[in-house]
């Protein structure tokens, strides 16, 4: 939700609310089976929700930053499958290896590469469709014990697959809200 603050007759849009429209990530230490199922369903729903949100946007709209100083809609759309490919691999590593180390990536640098800045969003939307189809099937097949498997992150330390599940469910909602918030504010 965008917050506007009136100050001496001027209205200022709080950028942090534009950057984090659903708030910061909050990871619960453990999830019930139902909470885990809901997080998986959020990941499953993202491709269609994203496609619906960007449907009909013109190139000029896709070139609009979702907030001052932020990525363009095109960069956000192209970023999501980049991030979620990493997420899918991390889940596979957690289940098949004993406490594997995961590699980070420079997401801001990736967003500035030609395919992030200028790439056709339809390619990213198709990639996200296929990726999430595989990823969600894998997530649904995981046992509660497999969600407790850990990964070692160079910046965050030891992370469970269940924590990553919450992270990626939030990640999709987060970017979807950035784009839908812009669409709403602009009246597109």
Tab-separated table of N, CA, C and O in Angstrom, residues 95-168:
chain	number	residue	atom	x	y	z
A	95	UNK	N	17.651	-31.022	-1.028
A	95	UNK	CA	17.110	-32.378	-0.917
A	95	UNK	C	18.138	-33.440	-1.301
A	95	UNK	O	18.115	-34.543	-0.763
A	96	UNK	N	19.066	-33.102	-2.174
A	96	UNK	CA	19.983	-34.128	-2.696
A	96	UNK	C	21.384	-34.097	-2.108
A	96	UNK	O	22.164	-35.016	-2.349
A	97	UNK	N	21.723	-33.049	-1.365
A	97	UNK	CA	23.067	-32.945	-0.794
A	97	UNK	C	22.970	-32.656	0.698
A	97	UNK	O	21.949	-32.183	1.189
A	98	UNK	N	24.041	-32.899	1.395
A	98	UNK	CA	24.065	-32.703	2.836
A	98	UNK	C	24.598	-31.309	3.165
A	98	UNK	O	25.805	-31.070	3.114
A	99	UNK	N	23.685	-30.373	3.467
A	99	UNK	CA	24.063	-29.015	3.840
A	99	UNK	C	24.888	-28.277	2.803
A	99	UNK	O	25.906	-27.679	3.143
A	100	UNK	N	24.449	-28.289	1.554
A	100	UNK	CA	25.261	-27.673	0.503
A	100	UNK	C	25.366	-26.153	0.652
A	100	UNK	O	24.472	-25.505	1.177
A	101	UNK	N	26.488	-25.644	0.175
A	101	UNK	CA	26.660	-24.195	0.103
A	101	UNK	C	25.988	-23.706	-1.173
A	101	UNK	O	26.071	-24.359	-2.211
A	102	UNK	N	25.279	-22.601	-1.068
A	102	UNK	CA	24.658	-22.011	-2.259
A	102	UNK	C	25.431	-20.757	-2.645
A	102	UNK	O	26.035	-20.098	-1.799
A	103	UNK	N	25.407	-20.481	-3.898
A	103	UNK	CA	26.085	-19.306	-4.421
A	103	UNK	C	25.079	-18.173	-4.543
A	103	UNK	O	23.945	-18.376	-4.946
A	104	UNK	N	25.513	-16.990	-4.187
A	104	UNK	CA	24.686	-15.812	-4.419
A	104	UNK	C	24.910	-15.349	-5.847
A	104	UNK	O	25.781	-15.866	-6.554
A	105	UNK	N	24.114	-14.386	-6.285
A	105	UNK	CA	24.338	-13.783	-7.591
A	105	UNK	C	24.013	-12.306	-7.473
A	105	UNK	O	23.262	-11.898	-6.592
A	106	UNK	N	24.569	-11.522	-8.335
A	106	UNK	CA	24.379	-10.073	-8.311
A	106	UNK	C	23.115	-9.723	-9.086
A	106	UNK	O	23.161	-9.388	-10.270
A	107	UNK	N	21.959	-9.809	-8.397
A	107	UNK	CA	20.684	-9.619	-9.087
A	107	UNK	C	20.576	-8.248	-9.741
A	107	UNK	O	20.002	-8.121	-10.830
A	108	UNK	N	21.112	-7.202	-9.119
A	108	UNK	CA	21.051	-5.866	-9.718
A	108	UNK	C	21.857	-5.831	-11.012
A	108	UNK	O	21.432	-5.215	-11.998
A	109	UNK	N	23.004	-6.499	-11.028
A	109	UNK	CA	23.817	-6.553	-12.249
A	109	UNK	C	23.098	-7.368	-13.322
A	109	UNK	O	23.126	-7.011	-14.506
A	110	UNK	N	22.445	-8.463	-12.923
A	110	UNK	CA	21.695	-9.263	-13.890
A	110	UNK	C	20.576	-8.425	-14.509
A	110	UNK	O	20.313	-8.526	-15.704
A	111	UNK	N	19.917	-7.609	-13.699
A	111	UNK	CA	18.805	-6.779	-14.202
A	111	UNK	C	19.290	-5.740	-15.198
A	111	UNK	O	18.511	-5.264	-16.025
A	112	UNK	N	20.569	-5.372	-15.129
A	112	UNK	CA	21.125	-4.386	-16.055
A	112	UNK	C	21.670	-5.004	-17.334
A	112	UNK	O	22.007	-4.288	-18.273
A	113	UNK	N	21.753	-6.323	-17.396
A	113	UNK	CA	22.175	-6.975	-18.640
A	113	UNK	C	21.087	-6.783	-19.690
A	113	UNK	O	19.922	-6.530	-19.364
A	114	UNK	N	21.460	-6.907	-20.959
A	114	UNK	CA	20.521	-6.628	-22.055
A	114	UNK	C	19.232	-7.435	-21.942
A	114	UNK	O	18.144	-6.897	-22.176
A	115	UNK	N	19.323	-8.713	-21.573
A	115	UNK	CA	18.097	-9.516	-21.498
A	115	UNK	C	17.191	-9.070	-20.356
A	115	UNK	O	15.980	-9.231	-20.433
A	116	UNK	N	17.761	-8.472	-19.321
A	116	UNK	CA	16.951	-7.939	-18.221
A	116	UNK	C	16.363	-6.586	-18.547
A	116	UNK	O	15.192	-6.320	-18.265
A	117	UNK	N	17.168	-5.735	-19.132
A	117	UNK	CA	16.757	-4.355	-19.454
A	117	UNK	C	15.827	-4.273	-20.654
A	117	UNK	O	14.911	-3.478	-20.681
A	118	UNK	N	16.110	-5.106	-21.675
A	118	UNK	CA	15.414	-4.960	-22.952
A	118	UNK	C	14.680	-6.216	-23.404
A	118	UNK	O	13.982	-6.182	-24.406
A	119	UNK	N	14.849	-7.308	-22.681
A	119	UNK	CA	14.294	-8.586	-23.117
A	119	UNK	C	12.779	-8.595	-23.200
A	119	UNK	O	12.089	-7.918	-22.436
A	120	UNK	N	12.293	-9.385	-24.123
A	120	UNK	CA	10.853	-9.558	-24.331
A	120	UNK	C	10.264	-10.238	-23.088
A	120	UNK	O	10.679	-11.345	-22.735
A	121	UNK	N	9.316	-9.595	-22.443
A	121	UNK	CA	8.756	-10.182	-21.222
A	121	UNK	C	7.997	-11.471	-21.504
A	121	UNK	O	7.876	-12.311	-20.607
A	122	UNK	N	7.526	-11.649	-22.724
A	122	UNK	CA	6.808	-12.889	-23.037
A	122	UNK	C	7.720	-14.097	-22.866
A	122	UNK	O	7.284	-15.156	-22.403
A	123	UNK	N	8.983	-13.950	-23.191
A	123	UNK	CA	9.946	-15.037	-23.004
A	123	UNK	C	10.066	-15.354	-21.507
A	123	UNK	O	10.041	-16.516	-21.102
A	124	UNK	N	10.179	-14.315	-20.690
A	124	UNK	CA	10.274	-14.535	-19.244
A	124	UNK	C	8.985	-15.111	-18.678
A	124	UNK	O	9.025	-15.943	-17.766
A	125	UNK	N	7.842	-14.691	-19.196
A	125	UNK	CA	6.568	-15.231	-18.715
A	125	UNK	C	6.444	-16.712	-19.070
A	125	UNK	O	5.990	-17.512	-18.237
A	126	UNK	N	6.874	-17.094	-20.287
A	126	UNK	CA	6.838	-18.510	-20.668
A	126	UNK	C	7.818	-19.323	-19.825
A	126	UNK	O	7.510	-20.431	-19.390
A	127	UNK	N	8.997	-18.747	-19.587
A	127	UNK	CA	9.984	-19.409	-18.748
A	127	UNK	C	9.438	-19.610	-17.333
A	127	UNK	O	9.566	-20.686	-16.748
A	128	UNK	N	8.797	-18.589	-16.807
A	128	UNK	CA	8.222	-18.679	-15.468
A	128	UNK	C	7.123	-19.734	-15.417
A	128	UNK	O	7.038	-20.504	-14.444
A	129	UNK	N	6.283	-19.803	-16.457
A	129	UNK	CA	5.246	-20.840	-16.513
A	129	UNK	C	5.867	-22.230	-16.398
A	129	UNK	O	5.456	-23.034	-15.561
A	130	UNK	N	6.852	-22.512	-17.247
A	130	UNK	CA	7.470	-23.841	-17.267
A	130	UNK	C	8.238	-24.111	-15.981
A	130	UNK	O	8.135	-25.197	-15.396
A	131	UNK	N	9.004	-23.141	-15.537
A	131	UNK	CA	9.789	-23.300	-14.316
A	131	UNK	C	8.887	-23.594	-13.127
A	131	UNK	O	9.138	-24.526	-12.362
A	132	UNK	N	7.816	-22.820	-12.974
A	132	UNK	CA	6.933	-23.027	-11.826
A	132	UNK	C	6.176	-24.337	-11.927
A	132	UNK	O	5.877	-24.952	-10.892
A	133	UNK	N	5.882	-24.784	-13.127
A	133	UNK	CA	5.225	-26.084	-13.264
A	133	UNK	C	6.119	-27.187	-12.684
A	133	UNK	O	5.670	-28.031	-11.905
A	134	UNK	N	7.402	-27.162	-13.056
A	134	UNK	CA	8.356	-28.145	-12.526
A	134	UNK	C	8.596	-27.936	-11.030
A	134	UNK	O	8.616	-28.880	-10.241
A	135	UNK	N	8.821	-26.677	-10.640
A	135	UNK	CA	9.178	-26.360	-9.258
A	135	UNK	C	8.044	-26.735	-8.306
A	135	UNK	O	8.262	-27.365	-7.265
A	136	UNK	N	6.822	-26.386	-8.666
A	136	UNK	CA	5.678	-26.681	-7.802
A	136	UNK	C	5.463	-28.187	-7.697
A	136	UNK	O	5.169	-28.697	-6.608
A	137	UNK	N	5.628	-28.912	-8.796
A	137	UNK	CA	5.515	-30.376	-8.723
A	137	UNK	C	6.553	-30.927	-7.752
A	137	UNK	O	6.258	-31.808	-6.932
A	138	UNK	N	7.759	-30.396	-7.821
A	138	UNK	CA	8.814	-30.830	-6.899
A	138	UNK	C	8.465	-30.463	-5.453
A	138	UNK	O	8.584	-31.290	-4.551
A	139	UNK	N	8.040	-29.225	-5.234
A	139	UNK	CA	7.686	-28.790	-3.874
A	139	UNK	C	6.570	-29.650	-3.292
A	139	UNK	O	6.603	-30.016	-2.109
A	140	UNK	N	5.577	-29.965	-4.106
A	140	UNK	CA	4.458	-30.792	-3.628
A	140	UNK	C	4.895	-32.201	-3.293
A	140	UNK	O	4.247	-32.885	-2.499
A	141	UNK	N	5.990	-32.641	-3.908
A	141	UNK	CA	6.474	-33.998	-3.640
A	141	UNK	C	7.357	-34.080	-2.397
A	141	UNK	O	7.625	-35.180	-1.905
A	142	UNK	N	7.785	-32.935	-1.887
A	142	UNK	CA	8.694	-32.932	-0.744
A	142	UNK	C	7.978	-33.349	0.542
A	142	UNK	O	6.822	-32.989	0.759
A	143	UNK	N	8.684	-34.079	1.370
A	143	UNK	CA	8.154	-34.490	2.669
A	143	UNK	C	8.434	-33.392	3.698
A	143	UNK	O	9.317	-32.551	3.481
A	144	UNK	N	7.710	-33.407	4.812
A	144	UNK	CA	8.025	-32.442	5.872
A	144	UNK	C	9.496	-32.494	6.293
A	144	UNK	O	10.117	-31.454	6.534
A	145	UNK	N	10.078	-33.679	6.341
A	145	UNK	CA	11.489	-33.803	6.722
A	145	UNK	C	12.397	-33.133	5.683
A	145	UNK	O	13.410	-32.521	6.043
A	146	UNK	N	12.035	-33.241	4.411
A	146	UNK	CA	12.857	-32.606	3.376
A	146	UNK	C	12.811	-31.081	3.485
A	146	UNK	O	13.788	-30.414	3.159
A	147	UNK	N	11.700	-30.534	3.947
A	147	UNK	CA	11.632	-29.074	4.140
A	147	UNK	C	12.521	-28.612	5.294
A	147	UNK	O	12.817	-27.427	5.403
A	148	UNK	N	12.952	-29.542	6.133
A	148	UNK	CA	13.858	-29.188	7.228
A	148	UNK	C	15.329	-29.295	6.823
A	148	UNK	O	16.215	-28.905	7.579
A	149	UNK	N	15.582	-29.790	5.626
A	149	UNK	CA	16.963	-29.888	5.127
A	149	UNK	C	17.541	-28.486	5.013
A	149	UNK	O	16.808	-27.528	4.805
A	150	UNK	N	18.835	-28.374	5.155
A	150	UNK	CA	19.447	-27.051	5.201
A	150	UNK	C	20.373	-26.780	4.027
A	150	UNK	O	20.867	-27.692	3.368
A	151	UNK	N	20.570	-25.483	3.829
A	151	UNK	CA	21.549	-24.973	2.874
A	151	UNK	C	22.427	-23.992	3.639
A	151	UNK	O	21.984	-23.393	4.617
A	152	UNK	N	23.621	-23.799	3.155
A	152	UNK	CA	24.514	-22.814	3.756
A	152	UNK	C	24.642	-21.637	2.797
A	152	UNK	O	25.122	-21.788	1.684
A	153	UNK	N	24.166	-20.489	3.238
A	153	UNK	CA	24.192	-19.266	2.442
A	153	UNK	C	25.368	-18.423	2.923
A	153	UNK	O	25.536	-18.239	4.131
A	154	UNK	N	26.189	-17.886	1.992
A	154	UNK	CA	27.379	-17.150	2.427
A	154	UNK	C	27.085	-15.886	3.234
A	154	UNK	O	27.934	-15.438	4.001
A	155	UNK	N	25.901	-15.315	3.083
A	155	UNK	CA	25.561	-14.089	3.813
A	155	UNK	C	24.562	-14.337	4.942
A	155	UNK	O	24.578	-13.644	5.951
A	156	UNK	N	23.687	-15.322	4.776
A	156	UNK	CA	22.605	-15.545	5.730
A	156	UNK	C	22.853	-16.696	6.689
A	156	UNK	O	22.079	-16.898	7.621
A	157	UNK	N	23.881	-17.481	6.428
A	157	UNK	CA	24.172	-18.621	7.289
A	157	UNK	C	23.358	-19.840	6.901
A	157	UNK	O	22.999	-20.031	5.738
A	158	UNK	N	23.019	-20.661	7.883
A	158	UNK	CA	22.268	-21.892	7.645
A	158	UNK	C	20.785	-21.574	7.496
A	158	UNK	O	20.189	-20.938	8.360
A	159	UNK	N	20.209	-22.031	6.395
A	159	UNK	CA	18.805	-21.754	6.057
A	159	UNK	C	18.116	-23.078	5.735
A	159	UNK	O	18.657	-23.887	4.981
A	160	UNK	N	16.917	-23.278	6.253
A	160	UNK	CA	16.162	-24.493	5.910
A	160	UNK	C	15.420	-24.285	4.596
A	160	UNK	O	15.126	-23.156	4.191
A	161	UNK	N	15.102	-25.389	3.947
A	161	UNK	CA	14.293	-25.319	2.728
A	161	UNK	C	12.940	-24.680	3.045
A	161	UNK	O	12.391	-23.945	2.223
A	162	UNK	N	12.420	-24.928	4.232
A	162	UNK	CA	11.146	-24.328	4.640
A	162	UNK	C	11.253	-22.803	4.712
A	162	UNK	O	10.328	-22.085	4.323
A	163	UNK	N	12.387	-22.293	5.167
A	163	UNK	CA	12.605	-20.842	5.170
A	163	UNK	C	12.669	-20.306	3.741
A	163	UNK	O	12.119	-19.239	3.450
A	164	UNK	N	13.327	-21.055	2.870
A	164	UNK	CA	13.370	-20.632	1.464
A	164	UNK	C	11.979	-20.665	0.834
A	164	UNK	O	11.658	-19.820	0.002
A	165	UNK	N	11.161	-21.623	1.221
A	165	UNK	CA	9.791	-21.670	0.705
A	165	UNK	C	9.067	-20.367	1.036
A	165	UNK	O	8.425	-19.758	0.168
A	166	UNK	N	9.178	-19.926	2.259
A	166	UNK	CA	8.549	-18.669	2.668
A	166	UNK	C	9.150	-17.490	1.913
A	166	UNK	O	8.437	-16.563	1.508
A	167	UNK	N	10.451	-17.533	1.714
A	167	UNK	CA	11.148	-16.455	1.015
A	167	UNK	C	10.637	-16.308	-0.414
A	167	UNK	O	10.328	-15.198	-0.864
A	168	UNK	N	10.525	-17.419	-1.130
A	168	UNK	CA	10.111	-17.326	-2.532
A	168	UNK	C	8.621	-17.061	-2.687
A	168	UNK	O	8.213	-16.401	-3.650
